[in-house]
PDB file of C-alpha atoms in Angstrom:
ATOM      1  CA  UNK Y   1     -35.613   7.354 -17.800  1.00 65.00           C
ATOM      2  CA  UNK Y   2     -34.730   3.656 -17.948  1.00 75.00           C
ATOM      3  CA  UNK Y   3     -30.995   4.369 -18.077  1.00 76.00           C
ATOM      4  CA  UNK Y   4     -31.211   6.609 -15.024  1.00 76.00           C
ATOM      5  CA  UNK Y   5     -33.201   4.014 -13.097  1.00 73.00           C
ATOM      6  CA  UNK Y   6     -30.739   1.272 -14.035  1.00 73.00           C
ATOM      7  CA  UNK Y   7     -27.819   3.486 -13.034  1.00 72.00           C
ATOM      8  CA  UNK Y   8     -29.385   4.175  -9.622  1.00 70.00           C
ATOM      9  CA  UNK Y   9     -30.154   0.495  -9.032  1.00 76.00           C
ATOM     10  CA  UNK Y  10     -26.685  -0.567 -10.151  1.00 71.00           C
ATOM     11  CA  UNK Y  11     -25.028   2.115  -8.013  1.00 70.00           C
ATOM     12  CA  UNK Y  12     -27.049   1.149  -4.952  1.00 71.00           C
ATOM     13  CA  UNK Y  13     -26.266  -2.525  -5.464  1.00 68.00           C
ATOM     14  CA  UNK Y  14     -22.573  -1.809  -5.918  1.00 67.00           C
ATOM     15  CA  UNK Y  15     -22.497   0.335  -2.785  1.00 67.00           C
ATOM     16  CA  UNK Y  16     -24.261  -2.315  -0.699  1.00 62.00           C
ATOM     17  CA  UNK Y  17     -21.987  -5.058  -1.988  1.00 64.00           C
ATOM     18  CA  UNK Y  18     -18.798  -3.086  -1.416  1.00 63.00           C
ATOM     19  CA  UNK Y  19     -19.568  -1.635   1.989  1.00 60.00           C
ATOM     20  CA  UNK Y  20     -21.885  -4.084   3.648  1.00 56.00           C
ATOM     21  CA  UNK Y  21     -21.884  -7.578   4.903  1.00 53.00           C
ATOM     22  CA  UNK Y  22     -19.460  -9.566   6.893  1.00 50.00           C
ATOM     23  CA  UNK Y  23     -19.903 -11.417  10.127  1.00 48.00           C
ATOM     24  CA  UNK Y  24     -19.377  -8.674  12.690  1.00 48.00           C
ATOM     25  CA  UNK Y  25     -19.263 -11.099  15.608  1.00 46.00           C
ATOM     26  CA  UNK Y  26     -16.565 -13.222  13.981  1.00 45.00           C
ATOM     27  CA  UNK Y  27     -14.482 -10.090  13.345  1.00 46.00           C
ATOM     28  CA  UNK Y  28     -15.025  -8.580  16.787  1.00 47.00           C
ATOM     29  CA  UNK Y  29     -11.582  -8.193  18.364  1.00 47.00           C
ATOM     30  CA  UNK Y  30     -12.492  -5.874  21.244  1.00 45.00           C
ATOM     31  CA  UNK Y  31      -9.913  -7.269  23.643  1.00 44.00           C
ATOM     32  CA  UNK Y  32      -8.230  -4.846  25.988  1.00 45.00           C
ATOM     33  CA  UNK Y  33      -5.088  -6.931  26.397  1.00 43.00           C
ATOM     34  CA  UNK Y  34      -2.811  -9.039  24.311  1.00 44.00           C
ATOM     35  CA  UNK Y  35      -3.882 -12.606  25.170  1.00 44.00           C
ATOM     36  CA  UNK Y  36      -0.385 -14.003  24.679  1.00 46.00           C
ATOM     37  CA  UNK Y  37       1.359 -11.749  27.188  1.00 45.00           C
ATOM     38  CA  UNK Y  38      -1.441 -10.218  29.270  1.00 46.00           C
ATOM     39  CA  UNK Y  39      -0.131  -6.730  28.499  1.00 43.00           C
ATOM     40  CA  UNK Y  40      -1.796  -3.818  26.798  1.00 48.00           C
ATOM     41  CA  UNK Y  41      -1.476  -3.888  23.002  1.00 51.00           C
ATOM     42  CA  UNK Y  42       1.489  -1.963  21.668  1.00 58.00           C
ATOM     43  CA  UNK Y  43       1.229   0.919  19.250  1.00 64.00           C
ATOM     44  CA  UNK Y  44       2.669  -1.366  16.593  1.00 66.00           C
ATOM     45  CA  UNK Y  45      -0.081  -3.951  17.201  1.00 74.00           C
ATOM     46  CA  UNK Y  46      -2.762  -1.247  17.187  1.00 73.00           C
ATOM     47  CA  UNK Y  47      -1.370   0.085  13.915  1.00 79.00           C
ATOM     48  CA  UNK Y  48      -1.351  -3.384  12.376  1.00 83.00           C
ATOM     49  CA  UNK Y  49      -4.924  -3.973  13.557  1.00 89.00           C
ATOM     50  CA  UNK Y  50      -6.046  -0.635  12.120  1.00 89.00           C
ATOM     51  CA  UNK Y  51      -4.358  -1.456   8.826  1.00 90.00           C
ATOM     52  CA  UNK Y  52      -6.184  -4.809   8.704  1.00 92.00           C
ATOM     53  CA  UNK Y  53      -9.510  -3.080   9.366  1.00 92.00           C
ATOM     54  CA  UNK Y  54      -8.838  -0.530   6.620  1.00 91.00           C
ATOM     55  CA  UNK Y  55      -7.875  -3.356   4.254  1.00 91.00           C
ATOM     56  CA  UNK Y  56     -11.105  -5.208   4.922  1.00 92.00           C
ATOM     57  CA  UNK Y  57     -13.517  -2.280   5.135  1.00 91.00           C
ATOM     58  CA  UNK Y  58     -12.158   0.666   3.120  1.00 92.00           C
ATOM     59  CA  UNK Y  59     -10.105  -0.392   0.114  1.00 92.00           C
ATOM     60  CA  UNK Y  60     -13.080  -1.660  -1.882  1.00 92.00           C
ATOM     61  CA  UNK Y  61     -14.197   1.965  -2.277  1.00 93.00           C
ATOM     62  CA  UNK Y  62     -11.068   4.037  -1.637  1.00 94.00           C
ATOM     63  CA  UNK Y  63      -8.615   1.862  -3.618  1.00 92.00           C
ATOM     64  CA  UNK Y  64      -5.932  -0.641  -2.719  1.00 91.00           C
ATOM     65  CA  UNK Y  65      -3.371   2.040  -1.893  1.00 92.00           C
ATOM     66  CA  UNK Y  66      -6.052   4.396  -0.541  1.00 93.00           C
ATOM     67  CA  UNK Y  67      -5.417   6.568  -3.609  1.00 94.00           C
ATOM     68  CA  UNK Y  68      -9.136   7.112  -4.160  1.00 92.00           C
ATOM     69  CA  UNK Y  69     -11.203   5.949  -7.094  1.00 92.00           C
ATOM     70  CA  UNK Y  70     -14.246   7.303  -8.843  1.00 90.00           C
ATOM     71  CA  UNK Y  71     -16.236   9.482  -6.460  1.00 91.00           C
ATOM     72  CA  UNK Y  72     -14.418   8.128  -3.408  1.00 92.00           C
ATOM     73  CA  UNK Y  73     -11.659  10.400  -2.072  1.00 93.00           C
ATOM     74  CA  UNK Y  74      -8.056   9.433  -1.493  1.00 94.00           C
ATOM     75  CA  UNK Y  75      -7.204   8.513   2.093  1.00 94.00           C
ATOM     76  CA  UNK Y  76      -3.437   8.158   1.619  1.00 94.00           C
ATOM     77  CA  UNK Y  77      -2.999  11.794   2.718  1.00 95.00           C
ATOM     78  CA  UNK Y  78      -6.199  12.361   4.686  1.00 95.00           C
ATOM     79  CA  UNK Y  79      -4.254  13.321   7.827  1.00 95.00           C
ATOM     80  CA  UNK Y  80      -3.053  16.461   6.070  1.00 96.00           C
ATOM     81  CA  UNK Y  81      -6.668  17.533   5.438  1.00 95.00           C
ATOM     82  CA  UNK Y  82      -8.570  16.335   8.522  1.00 95.00           C
ATOM     83  CA  UNK Y  83      -7.789  15.974  12.213  1.00 96.00           C
ATOM     84  CA  UNK Y  84      -8.131  12.637  13.997  1.00 95.00           C
ATOM     85  CA  UNK Y  85     -11.434  13.792  15.542  1.00 97.00           C
ATOM     86  CA  UNK Y  86     -12.783  14.834  12.138  1.00 96.00           C
ATOM     87  CA  UNK Y  87     -11.775  11.482  10.639  1.00 95.00           C
ATOM     88  CA  UNK Y  88     -13.463   9.661  13.535  1.00 96.00           C
ATOM     89  CA  UNK Y  89     -16.613  11.727  12.953  1.00 96.00           C
ATOM     90  CA  UNK Y  90     -16.681  10.709   9.268  1.00 95.00           C
ATOM     91  CA  UNK Y  91     -16.135   7.044  10.191  1.00 95.00           C
ATOM     92  CA  UNK Y  92     -18.934   7.081  12.778  1.00 95.00           C
ATOM     93  CA  UNK Y  93     -21.468   9.296  10.978  1.00 96.00           C
ATOM     94  CA  UNK Y  94     -20.570   8.982   7.313  1.00 94.00           C
ATOM     95  CA  UNK Y  95     -20.150  11.687   4.712  1.00 93.00           C
ATOM     96  CA  UNK Y  96     -21.387  11.952   1.141  1.00 91.00           C
ATOM     97  CA  UNK Y  97     -21.783   8.450  -0.296  1.00 90.00           C
ATOM     98  CA  UNK Y  98     -20.044   6.829   2.683  1.00 92.00           C
ATOM     99  CA  UNK Y  99     -22.443   5.378   5.230  1.00 93.00           C
ATOM    100  CA  UNK Y 100     -21.635   5.764   8.905  1.00 93.00           C
ATOM    101  CA  UNK Y 101     -20.956   2.888  11.238  1.00 93.00           C
ATOM    102  CA  UNK Y 102     -18.888   0.658   8.952  1.00 93.00           C
ATOM    103  CA  UNK Y 103     -16.324   0.571  11.763  1.00 93.00           C
ATOM    104  CA  UNK Y 104     -17.324   1.275  15.370  1.00 94.00           C
ATOM    105  CA  UNK Y 105     -15.968   1.655  18.884  1.00 94.00           C
ATOM    106  CA  UNK Y 106     -12.296   1.093  19.575  1.00 94.00           C
ATOM    107  CA  UNK Y 107     -11.744  -0.110  16.026  1.00 94.00           C
ATOM    108  CA  UNK Y 108     -13.042   3.221  14.680  1.00 94.00           C
ATOM    109  CA  UNK Y 109     -10.716   5.101  17.031  1.00 95.00           C
ATOM    110  CA  UNK Y 110      -7.735   2.983  15.949  1.00 94.00           C
ATOM    111  CA  UNK Y 111      -8.536   3.517  12.263  1.00 94.00           C
ATOM    112  CA  UNK Y 112      -8.972   7.279  12.802  1.00 95.00           C
ATOM    113  CA  UNK Y 113      -5.575   7.472  14.534  1.00 95.00           C
ATOM    114  CA  UNK Y 114      -3.922   5.412  11.792  1.00 94.00           C
ATOM    115  CA  UNK Y 115      -5.456   7.510   9.011  1.00 95.00           C
ATOM    116  CA  UNK Y 116      -4.625  10.772  10.820  1.00 95.00           C
ATOM    117  CA  UNK Y 117      -0.948   9.791  10.569  1.00 95.00           C
ATOM    118  CA  UNK Y 118      -1.290   9.609   6.772  1.00 91.00           C
ATOM    119  CA  UNK Y 119       0.044  12.970   5.600  1.00 90.00           C
TER     120      UNK Y 119
END
């Protein structure tokens, strides 16, 4: 009984530490234009932004190369298994051990598009 309780507590603590936290306001980059040029962000910039978001929010559970680890699935080929809309749904609502809402709004859409291209 004690080992099971410790495993649950440790697992919950690990999950909270890996997936939580951060200053959301400091990381909020919801700008519609590129401030340097006044133009809409390019696909390349959106891809780079999505990659940064994935690096800060996803790799702690899904692995540095998105190869998956433990009970967390690989994302390096997720586009071959799920559509962009399905990926966005998982990001927004969660699935299995993954809580929903780790990434929201335009950032979630950018990450879903970036991951959907991973085939």
